[in-house]
Amino acid sequence: MSHDKEKKGSSSETNASVNNISVTNRQLNVRPFQINENRTETASGWEKWLRNIERQFRYFGITDPEMKKDGLIIYGGQIIADLEDTLLDATGDEAGEDAYAQLIIKLNKHFLPKKNKDFARFQFGNLKQSHGESLVRYYTRIREIAKKCSFSNESEAIRDHLIKTMTNNVVRIKAIRKNWTLDQILEEAELDEETRTQAKEMEKKVNSDETIK
């Protein structure tokens, strides 16, 4: 019996040791945040940086607000540390949020310009697909602007704009005839573009072989 207890005790200690290692060895792969001279670029950069570190928080199972706050300050670098000290603390309902949420609110207010829905919709309406730009990449550009437009149905607005402005007329006609969803349009466009690329490669190979002959 005592031997069994010793084994169980040893097993518990081992598990505890493993758990401690998994907690203490979490090393996030995040570079310090850098401010751009262009305020718009800084805002965009901040959103991307924040998404990246929050993705890593989720992956490593870091959920404690205080740990997340400390992690954000440590990995954010001196800029974030200084702002945490100097920016005004949250007030009103925001003051009831946890420590991490309050810090994010402060930093978002500092880095992100107030949304101008009308101007964003003006930008959205003038977006066009560039020559040689894939539809998926074009969709990514549209989506970034659409986030600022406060559309009641963002996916539908993006879908309609894609159909109106895409350069691939084959996909456009199919999308209109079959009343495709946004996902269906993107899937078909990606397949069509991949097929065209493969066809060009095959044509090059054939022409190359004929030249050799």
Short mmCIF file of C-alpha atoms in Angstrom, two decimals:
data_model
loop_
_atom_site.label_atom_id
_atom_site.label_comp_id
_atom_site.label_asym_id
_atom_site.label_seq_id
_atom_site.Cartn_x
_atom_site.Cartn_y
_atom_site.Cartn_z
CA MET A 1 0.00 0.00 0.00
CA SER A 2 2.74 2.44 0.96
CA HIS A 3 4.50 1.62 -2.30
CA ASP A 4 1.32 2.44 -4.26
CA LYS A 5 0.99 5.73 -2.38
CA GLU A 6 4.57 6.58 -3.20
CA LYS A 7 3.92 5.85 -6.89
CA LYS A 8 0.78 8.00 -6.87
CA GLY A 9 2.61 10.78 -5.09
CA SER A 10 5.45 10.59 -7.57
CA SER A 11 2.98 10.64 -10.46
CA SER A 12 1.23 13.72 -9.07
CA GLU A 13 4.54 15.51 -8.62
CA THR A 14 5.51 14.64 -12.18
CA ASN A 15 2.21 15.95 -13.56
CA ALA A 16 2.56 19.14 -11.55
CA SER A 17 6.09 19.53 -12.83
CA VAL A 18 4.94 19.07 -16.44
CA ASN A 19 2.15 21.59 -15.96
CA ASN A 20 4.57 24.11 -14.51
CA ILE A 21 6.90 23.64 -17.46
CA SER A 22 4.05 24.14 -19.93
CA VAL A 23 3.14 27.39 -18.20
CA THR A 24 6.58 28.85 -17.65
CA ASN A 25 7.95 27.94 -21.09
CA ARG A 26 5.34 29.85 -23.08
CA GLN A 27 7.34 32.10 -25.36
CA LEU A 28 5.26 34.31 -27.60
CA ASN A 29 6.62 35.09 -31.04
CA VAL A 30 5.76 38.79 -31.10
CA ARG A 31 7.89 41.74 -32.09
CA PRO A 32 7.50 45.07 -30.25
CA PHE A 33 4.88 47.34 -31.77
CA GLN A 34 6.22 50.13 -33.96
CA ILE A 35 4.51 53.43 -34.73
CA ASN A 36 4.40 54.57 -38.36
CA GLU A 37 4.65 58.23 -39.39
CA ASN A 38 1.35 57.76 -41.23
CA ARG A 39 -1.49 57.65 -38.69
CA THR A 40 -3.61 55.41 -40.92
CA GLU A 41 -0.74 52.94 -41.27
CA THR A 42 -0.23 53.01 -37.51
CA ALA A 43 -3.90 52.22 -36.93
CA SER A 44 -3.80 49.34 -39.39
CA GLY A 45 -0.54 48.08 -37.92
CA TRP A 46 -1.94 48.21 -34.40
CA GLU A 47 -5.00 46.15 -35.36
CA LYS A 48 -2.81 43.51 -37.01
CA TRP A 49 -0.35 43.43 -34.11
CA LEU A 50 -3.19 43.07 -31.60
CA ARG A 51 -4.81 40.24 -33.58
CA ASN A 52 -1.46 38.45 -33.67
CA ILE A 53 -0.76 38.59 -29.95
CA GLU A 54 -4.35 37.68 -29.04
CA ARG A 55 -4.11 34.67 -31.36
CA GLN A 56 -1.03 33.57 -29.44
CA PHE A 57 -2.74 34.18 -26.10
CA ARG A 58 -5.47 31.77 -27.23
CA TYR A 59 -3.00 29.20 -28.56
CA PHE A 60 -0.99 29.11 -25.35
CA GLY A 61 -4.10 29.14 -23.18
CA ILE A 62 -3.36 32.49 -21.55
CA THR A 63 -6.71 33.69 -20.26
CA ASP A 64 -5.99 35.52 -17.00
CA PRO A 65 -6.61 39.26 -17.61
CA GLU A 66 -3.62 40.36 -15.53
CA MET A 67 -1.29 37.95 -17.35
CA LYS A 68 -2.61 39.12 -20.72
CA LYS A 69 -2.15 42.75 -19.70
CA ASP A 70 1.42 42.11 -18.56
CA GLY A 71 2.13 40.12 -21.72
CA LEU A 72 0.82 42.92 -23.91
CA ILE A 73 3.02 45.47 -22.14
CA ILE A 74 6.13 43.27 -22.10
CA TYR A 75 5.91 42.14 -25.72
CA GLY A 76 4.57 45.48 -26.93
CA GLY A 77 7.84 47.16 -26.06
CA GLN A 78 8.61 50.58 -24.63
CA ILE A 79 5.94 52.36 -26.68
CA ILE A 80 3.12 50.31 -25.16
CA ALA A 81 4.66 50.47 -21.68
CA ASP A 82 4.87 54.28 -21.83
CA LEU A 83 1.31 54.61 -23.11
CA GLU A 84 0.01 52.33 -20.36
CA ASP A 85 1.52 54.75 -17.84
CA THR A 86 0.46 58.01 -19.48
CA LEU A 87 -2.96 57.42 -21.07
CA LEU A 88 -6.03 58.23 -19.00
CA ASP A 89 -7.67 55.29 -17.26
CA ALA A 90 -11.07 54.05 -18.37
CA THR A 91 -14.11 55.72 -16.83
CA GLY A 92 -17.81 54.96 -16.50
CA ASP A 93 -18.92 51.54 -17.73
CA GLU A 94 -15.46 50.91 -19.18
CA ALA A 95 -13.96 51.06 -15.68
CA GLY A 96 -15.89 47.90 -14.85
CA GLU A 97 -13.97 45.87 -17.42
CA ASP A 98 -11.07 43.63 -16.44
CA ALA A 99 -7.48 44.94 -16.46
CA TYR A 100 -6.68 43.64 -19.94
CA ALA A 101 -9.88 44.97 -21.51
CA GLN A 102 -9.29 48.40 -19.96
CA LEU A 103 -5.79 48.54 -21.42
CA ILE A 104 -7.09 47.59 -24.87
CA ILE A 105 -9.75 50.30 -24.65
CA LYS A 106 -7.10 52.90 -23.80
CA LEU A 107 -4.78 51.82 -26.61
CA ASN A 108 -7.57 51.57 -29.18
CA LYS A 109 -8.67 55.11 -28.38
CA HIS A 110 -5.10 56.26 -28.87
CA PHE A 111 -4.20 54.36 -32.04
CA LEU A 112 -7.50 54.05 -33.90
CA PRO A 113 -9.05 57.16 -35.46
CA LYS A 114 -12.74 57.68 -34.92
CA LYS A 115 -14.63 55.87 -37.62
CA ASN A 116 -16.08 58.07 -40.33
CA LYS A 117 -18.76 55.90 -41.86
CA ASP A 118 -19.54 58.24 -44.75
CA PHE A 119 -15.92 58.58 -45.84
CA ALA A 120 -15.35 54.83 -45.47
CA ARG A 121 -18.34 54.13 -47.71
CA PHE A 122 -16.99 56.62 -50.23
CA GLN A 123 -13.69 54.71 -50.24
CA PHE A 124 -15.55 51.41 -50.46
CA GLY A 125 -17.57 52.53 -53.48
CA ASN A 126 -14.42 53.59 -55.34
CA LEU A 127 -12.47 50.38 -54.85
CA LYS A 128 -11.52 48.61 -58.07
CA GLN A 129 -9.62 45.43 -58.78
CA SER A 130 -6.08 46.14 -59.95
CA HIS A 131 -4.59 44.58 -63.06
CA GLY A 132 -3.14 41.17 -62.19
CA GLU A 133 -4.62 41.23 -58.69
CA SER A 134 -6.30 37.99 -57.64
CA LEU A 135 -9.92 38.20 -56.56
CA VAL A 136 -9.04 36.82 -53.13
CA ARG A 137 -6.47 39.57 -52.59
CA TYR A 138 -8.94 42.16 -53.87
CA TYR A 139 -11.55 40.78 -51.48
CA THR A 140 -9.10 41.27 -48.60
CA ARG A 141 -8.74 44.96 -49.50
CA ILE A 142 -12.49 45.39 -49.74
CA ARG A 143 -13.07 43.67 -46.41
CA GLU A 144 -10.66 45.99 -44.58
CA ILE A 145 -12.60 49.06 -45.75
CA ALA A 146 -15.97 47.39 -45.23
CA LYS A 147 -15.22 46.98 -41.52
CA LYS A 148 -15.39 50.77 -41.16
CA CYS A 149 -18.63 51.18 -43.11
CA SER A 150 -21.11 49.86 -40.52
CA PHE A 151 -23.06 47.93 -43.15
CA SER A 152 -26.11 46.11 -41.83
CA ASN A 153 -25.03 43.11 -43.92
CA GLU A 154 -21.30 43.37 -44.56
CA SER A 155 -20.96 40.11 -46.52
CA GLU A 156 -23.76 41.08 -48.89
CA ALA A 157 -22.27 44.53 -49.47
CA ILE A 158 -18.88 43.00 -50.26
CA ARG A 159 -20.49 40.41 -52.54
CA ASP A 160 -22.37 43.04 -54.53
CA HIS A 161 -19.27 45.21 -54.91
CA LEU A 162 -17.16 42.26 -56.01
CA ILE A 163 -19.68 41.35 -58.71
CA LYS A 164 -19.81 44.94 -59.91
CA THR A 165 -16.05 45.57 -60.02
CA MET A 166 -14.30 42.23 -60.60
CA THR A 167 -12.31 41.87 -63.81
CA ASN A 168 -13.20 38.20 -64.29
CA ASN A 169 -16.31 38.40 -66.44
CA VAL A 170 -16.77 34.61 -66.53
CA VAL A 171 -17.12 34.41 -62.75
CA ARG A 172 -19.29 37.53 -62.70
CA ILE A 173 -21.83 36.01 -65.11
CA LYS A 174 -21.94 32.74 -63.17
CA ALA A 175 -22.39 34.59 -59.88
CA ILE A 176 -25.32 36.61 -61.24
CA ARG A 177 -27.02 33.67 -62.95
CA LYS A 178 -26.69 31.32 -59.99
CA ASN A 179 -27.10 33.96 -57.28
CA TRP A 180 -23.92 32.81 -55.57
CA THR A 181 -22.97 33.71 -52.04
CA LEU A 182 -19.72 35.54 -51.30
CA ASP A 183 -17.98 32.28 -50.36
CA GLN A 184 -19.09 30.63 -53.60
CA ILE A 185 -17.76 33.54 -55.65
CA LEU A 186 -14.38 33.43 -53.92
CA GLU A 187 -14.16 29.66 -54.29
CA GLU A 188 -14.99 29.76 -58.01
CA ALA A 189 -12.65 32.69 -58.64
CA GLU A 190 -9.76 30.93 -56.92
CA LEU A 191 -10.40 27.76 -58.93
CA ASP A 192 -10.69 29.71 -62.19
CA GLU A 193 -7.48 31.66 -61.55
CA GLU A 194 -5.60 28.51 -60.63
CA THR A 195 -6.83 26.77 -63.79
CA ARG A 196 -5.77 29.71 -65.96
CA THR A 197 -2.31 29.70 -64.37
CA GLN A 198 -1.92 25.98 -65.00
CA ALA A 199 -3.10 26.36 -68.60
CA LYS A 200 -0.49 29.08 -69.21
CA GLU A 201 2.24 26.88 -67.77
CA MET A 202 1.16 24.01 -70.02
CA GLU A 203 1.15 26.32 -73.04
CA LYS A 204 4.67 27.52 -72.22
CA LYS A 205 5.83 23.92 -71.94
CA VAL A 206 4.31 22.99 -75.30
CA ASN A 207 5.83 26.03 -77.01
CA SER A 208 9.19 25.28 -75.42
CA ASP A 209 9.12 21.67 -76.63
CA GLU A 210 8.21 22.76 -80.17
CA THR A 211 11.09 25.25 -80.20
CA ILE A 212 13.54 22.53 -79.20
CA LYS A 213 12.33 20.30 -82.04
#
